[in-house]
């Protein structure tokens, strides 16, 4: 069954627990082949995409885990000094840690752009991101955009050999959703139309 655009928009939601099942690289390539047709200001196409799977993804996850452990130790000392309960910090860290383990996803895309190109370039990246999200939905794959990768942008660039000057917009973890995990059943609220749209004339 092929989804219409409307159906894909309605069906898409963020996945925060993935099965380890691999995603064919050819499929990810095909999705980017189509997504490159996304519109952009003056047809600048400012997006730069790195697709990460396999050994490289394992290395990236290990590198961020090591850095996160260092940050956790540092945070723990600070929470301790302020008398904040340890469990709070651990819960927060588990959530953040899951983000950087891609919630178990076997593939992740990183979206970069050159710095200093102004506001419209970030809108262009958002349009491109949503195009990729909908194509992934059409392919019955789960995904989640992750701005939280910006915390580890230096590590991401080092592992992938990306020039330091490029700005990391976000990561996008991709895979098959784990149907047994209740986190994937969460449906985020949306504002009603009347709260953000006005009709004139
Ligand atoms: C650019 C962008 C960055 C996001 N970053 C994160 C993130 O770092 N961690 C996370 O858990 N969710 C992240 N999200 C997911 C949003 O929280 C989610 O899209 C929103 O709550 C609506 O839920 P839905 O995607 O399930 O419809 C991000 C979404 C977008 C579009």
Short mmCIF file of C-alpha atoms and ligand atoms in Angstrom, two decimals:
data_model
loop_
_atom_site.label_atom_id
_atom_site.label_comp_id
_atom_site.label_asym_id
_atom_site.label_seq_id
_atom_site.Cartn_x
_atom_site.Cartn_y
_atom_site.Cartn_z
CA UNK A 1 0.00 0.00 0.00
CA UNK A 2 1.35 3.41 -0.97
CA UNK A 3 0.61 6.37 1.29
CA UNK A 4 -0.64 9.64 -0.11
CA UNK A 5 1.17 12.77 1.09
CA UNK A 6 -1.72 13.47 3.48
CA UNK A 7 -1.58 9.93 4.83
CA UNK A 8 2.20 10.12 5.29
CA UNK A 9 1.90 13.43 7.19
CA UNK A 10 -0.78 11.90 9.42
CA UNK A 11 1.10 8.62 9.93
CA UNK A 12 4.53 10.09 10.75
CA UNK A 13 5.53 10.43 14.35
CA UNK A 14 8.85 10.36 16.15
CA UNK A 15 10.23 6.93 17.01
CA UNK A 16 12.20 6.66 20.26
CA UNK A 17 12.77 2.89 20.34
CA UNK A 18 14.09 1.02 17.30
CA UNK A 19 14.61 -2.66 16.48
CA UNK A 20 18.20 -3.59 15.48
CA UNK A 21 17.00 -4.66 11.98
CA UNK A 22 19.27 -3.06 9.37
CA UNK A 23 17.99 -0.56 6.81
CA UNK A 24 19.27 -1.14 3.25
CA UNK A 25 21.76 1.58 2.27
CA UNK A 26 20.30 1.60 -1.25
CA UNK A 27 16.94 2.64 0.19
CA UNK A 28 18.51 5.56 2.07
CA UNK A 29 20.30 6.57 -1.14
CA UNK A 30 17.00 6.45 -3.09
CA UNK A 31 15.31 8.60 -0.46
CA UNK A 32 18.02 11.26 -0.74
CA UNK A 33 17.83 11.04 -4.55
CA UNK A 34 14.18 12.11 -4.28
CA UNK A 35 14.63 14.54 -1.39
CA UNK A 36 17.17 16.57 -3.41
CA UNK A 37 14.16 17.86 -5.38
CA UNK A 38 13.03 19.82 -2.30
CA UNK A 39 12.67 23.57 -2.90
CA UNK A 40 15.12 26.10 -1.43
CA UNK A 41 15.64 29.85 -1.51
CA UNK A 42 17.16 30.81 -4.89
CA UNK A 43 17.64 27.07 -5.43
CA UNK A 44 20.69 27.23 -3.13
CA UNK A 45 20.22 23.64 -1.85
CA UNK A 46 22.32 24.41 1.23
CA UNK A 47 22.07 20.93 2.79
CA UNK A 48 25.05 18.59 3.22
CA UNK A 49 24.12 15.09 4.38
CA UNK A 50 26.22 12.33 5.97
CA UNK A 51 24.61 8.89 6.19
CA UNK A 52 26.10 6.76 8.95
CA UNK A 53 25.61 3.00 9.49
CA UNK A 54 27.60 -0.09 10.48
CA UNK A 55 31.12 0.25 11.93
CA UNK A 56 31.17 4.02 11.68
CA UNK A 57 27.92 4.33 13.62
CA UNK A 58 29.27 1.95 16.26
CA UNK A 59 32.40 4.14 16.57
CA UNK A 60 30.28 7.29 16.84
CA UNK A 61 28.04 5.78 19.52
CA UNK A 62 31.14 4.65 21.48
CA UNK A 63 32.75 8.09 21.19
CA UNK A 64 29.64 9.93 22.43
CA UNK A 65 29.10 7.36 25.20
CA UNK A 66 32.64 8.01 26.46
CA UNK A 67 32.13 11.77 26.36
CA UNK A 68 28.72 11.47 28.00
CA UNK A 69 30.20 9.41 30.84
CA UNK A 70 32.73 12.20 31.46
CA UNK A 71 29.93 14.81 31.43
CA UNK A 72 27.82 12.67 33.75
CA UNK A 73 30.66 12.39 36.27
CA UNK A 74 31.09 16.15 36.13
CA UNK A 75 27.31 16.76 36.48
CA UNK A 76 27.06 14.28 39.35
CA UNK A 77 29.66 16.22 41.33
CA UNK A 78 27.72 19.43 40.70
CA UNK A 79 24.31 17.92 41.62
CA UNK A 80 25.91 16.41 44.72
CA UNK A 81 27.38 19.75 45.74
CA UNK A 82 23.94 21.38 45.40
CA UNK A 83 22.10 18.55 47.18
CA UNK A 84 19.99 17.60 44.10
CA UNK A 85 18.66 14.01 44.17
CA UNK A 86 20.84 11.58 42.21
CA UNK A 87 17.88 9.80 40.53
CA UNK A 88 16.82 13.03 38.77
CA UNK A 89 20.22 13.34 37.15
CA UNK A 90 20.26 9.68 36.18
CA UNK A 91 16.81 9.84 34.59
CA UNK A 92 17.80 12.87 32.59
CA UNK A 93 21.06 11.30 31.56
CA UNK A 94 19.37 8.06 30.45
CA UNK A 95 17.09 10.10 28.19
CA UNK A 96 19.97 12.09 26.73
CA UNK A 97 22.12 8.96 26.43
CA UNK A 98 19.36 7.22 24.48
CA UNK A 99 19.29 10.18 22.11
CA UNK A 100 22.97 9.70 21.35
CA UNK A 101 22.66 5.95 21.01
CA UNK A 102 20.10 6.85 18.31
CA UNK A 103 17.41 5.13 20.43
CA UNK A 104 18.87 1.87 19.08
CA UNK A 105 18.48 2.84 15.40
CA UNK A 106 20.85 1.16 12.90
CA UNK A 107 21.18 4.27 10.70
CA UNK A 108 21.47 8.00 11.21
CA UNK A 109 21.72 10.95 8.85
CA UNK A 110 23.42 14.19 9.85
CA UNK A 111 22.45 17.45 8.18
CA UNK A 112 25.08 20.17 7.92
CA UNK A 113 25.26 23.59 6.27
CA UNK A 114 27.88 26.26 5.70
CA UNK A 115 27.80 28.92 8.44
CA UNK A 116 26.60 32.47 8.03
CA UNK A 117 24.14 32.03 5.17
CA UNK A 118 21.26 33.51 7.14
CA UNK A 119 17.81 32.52 8.26
CA UNK A 120 16.40 31.20 4.98
CA UNK A 121 19.08 28.54 4.78
CA UNK A 122 17.79 27.00 8.03
CA UNK A 123 14.25 27.06 6.67
CA UNK A 124 15.61 25.29 3.58
CA UNK A 125 17.18 22.63 5.79
CA UNK A 126 13.84 22.21 7.59
CA UNK A 127 12.02 21.74 4.30
CA UNK A 128 14.62 19.19 3.23
CA UNK A 129 14.35 17.40 6.59
CA UNK A 130 10.56 17.13 6.35
CA UNK A 131 10.87 15.82 2.79
CA UNK A 132 13.19 13.07 4.05
CA UNK A 133 10.87 12.34 7.01
CA UNK A 134 7.88 11.85 4.72
CA UNK A 135 9.83 9.66 2.30
CA UNK A 136 10.94 7.51 5.24
CA UNK A 137 7.31 7.26 6.35
CA UNK A 138 6.32 6.22 2.81
CA UNK A 139 8.99 3.49 3.07
CA UNK A 140 7.40 2.33 6.38
CA UNK A 141 10.49 3.30 8.36
CA UNK A 142 10.51 5.03 11.73
CA UNK A 143 12.65 8.09 12.35
CA UNK A 144 13.36 10.91 14.73
CA UNK A 145 15.00 14.27 14.11
CA UNK A 146 17.47 15.04 16.90
CA UNK A 147 18.72 18.52 17.58
CA UNK A 148 20.35 17.05 20.68
CA UNK A 149 23.26 15.94 18.48
CA UNK A 150 24.39 19.56 18.40
CA UNK A 151 25.83 18.98 21.91
CA UNK A 152 28.24 16.48 20.34
CA UNK A 153 28.76 18.28 17.05
CA UNK A 154 32.54 18.26 17.52
CA UNK A 155 32.59 14.49 18.09
CA UNK A 156 30.31 13.90 15.09
CA UNK A 157 32.57 16.00 12.86
CA UNK A 158 35.71 14.25 14.12
CA UNK A 159 34.34 10.74 13.56
CA UNK A 160 32.96 11.58 10.09
CA UNK A 161 35.87 13.78 8.99
CA UNK A 162 33.57 16.77 8.47
CA UNK A 163 35.28 20.20 8.33
CA UNK A 164 34.94 22.04 11.63
CA UNK A 165 33.46 25.16 9.98
CA UNK A 166 30.26 23.37 8.96
CA UNK A 167 27.24 23.79 11.25
CA UNK A 168 25.39 20.65 12.35
CA UNK A 169 21.64 21.27 12.03
CA UNK A 170 20.45 17.94 13.47
CA UNK A 171 20.73 14.17 13.39
CA UNK A 172 18.00 11.89 12.06
CA UNK A 173 17.89 8.37 13.44
CA UNK A 174 16.25 5.83 11.14
CA UNK A 175 15.08 2.25 11.50
CA UNK A 176 12.18 -0.05 12.23
CA UNK A 177 10.11 1.04 15.25
CA UNK A 178 9.91 -1.39 18.18
CA UNK A 179 6.13 -2.03 18.37
CA UNK A 180 6.45 -3.37 21.94
CA UNK A 181 7.90 -0.18 23.44
CA UNK A 182 5.17 2.14 24.82
CA UNK A 183 7.33 5.21 24.10
CA UNK A 184 6.46 4.76 20.43
CA UNK A 185 2.74 5.07 21.21
CA UNK A 186 3.11 8.67 22.40
CA UNK A 187 1.18 11.12 20.26
CA UNK A 188 2.35 14.71 20.66
CA UNK A 189 -0.38 17.37 20.99
CA UNK A 190 -0.78 20.04 18.37
CA UNK A 191 -2.16 23.57 18.63
CA UNK A 192 -5.62 24.01 17.12
CA UNK A 193 -5.81 25.75 13.73
CA UNK A 194 -7.42 28.84 15.28
CA UNK A 195 -4.36 29.33 17.52
CA UNK A 196 -1.95 29.87 14.64
CA UNK A 197 -3.90 30.65 11.48
CA UNK A 198 -5.93 33.71 10.52
CA UNK A 199 -8.01 33.88 7.37
CA UNK A 200 -8.66 37.24 5.69
CA UNK A 201 -11.07 38.28 2.96
C1 LIG B 1 14.50 19.71 14.06
C2 LIG B 1 13.98 18.78 15.13
C3 LIG B 1 14.78 18.40 16.19
C4 LIG B 1 14.33 17.52 17.18
N1 LIG B 1 15.19 17.12 18.18
C5 LIG B 1 14.80 16.14 19.05
C6 LIG B 1 15.72 15.62 19.99
O1 LIG B 1 16.87 16.02 20.06
N2 LIG B 1 15.29 14.63 20.83
C7 LIG B 1 14.00 14.15 20.79
O2 LIG B 1 13.67 13.25 21.58
N3 LIG B 1 13.10 14.64 19.89
C8 LIG B 1 13.48 15.61 19.01
N4 LIG B 1 12.60 16.08 18.05
C9 LIG B 1 11.26 15.47 17.94
C10 LIG B 1 10.17 16.42 18.42
O3 LIG B 1 10.14 16.42 19.83
C11 LIG B 1 8.84 15.93 17.83
O4 LIG B 1 8.88 16.05 16.43
C12 LIG B 1 7.64 16.71 18.35
O5 LIG B 1 7.50 16.52 19.74
C13 LIG B 1 6.33 16.27 17.67
O6 LIG B 1 6.17 14.87 17.85
P1 LIG B 1 6.07 13.87 16.60
O7 LIG B 1 7.33 13.98 15.80
O8 LIG B 1 5.92 12.50 17.23
O9 LIG B 1 4.88 14.27 15.79
C14 LIG B 1 13.01 16.99 17.10
C15 LIG B 1 12.19 17.38 16.02
C16 LIG B 1 12.66 18.25 15.04
C17 LIG B 1 11.78 18.60 13.87
#
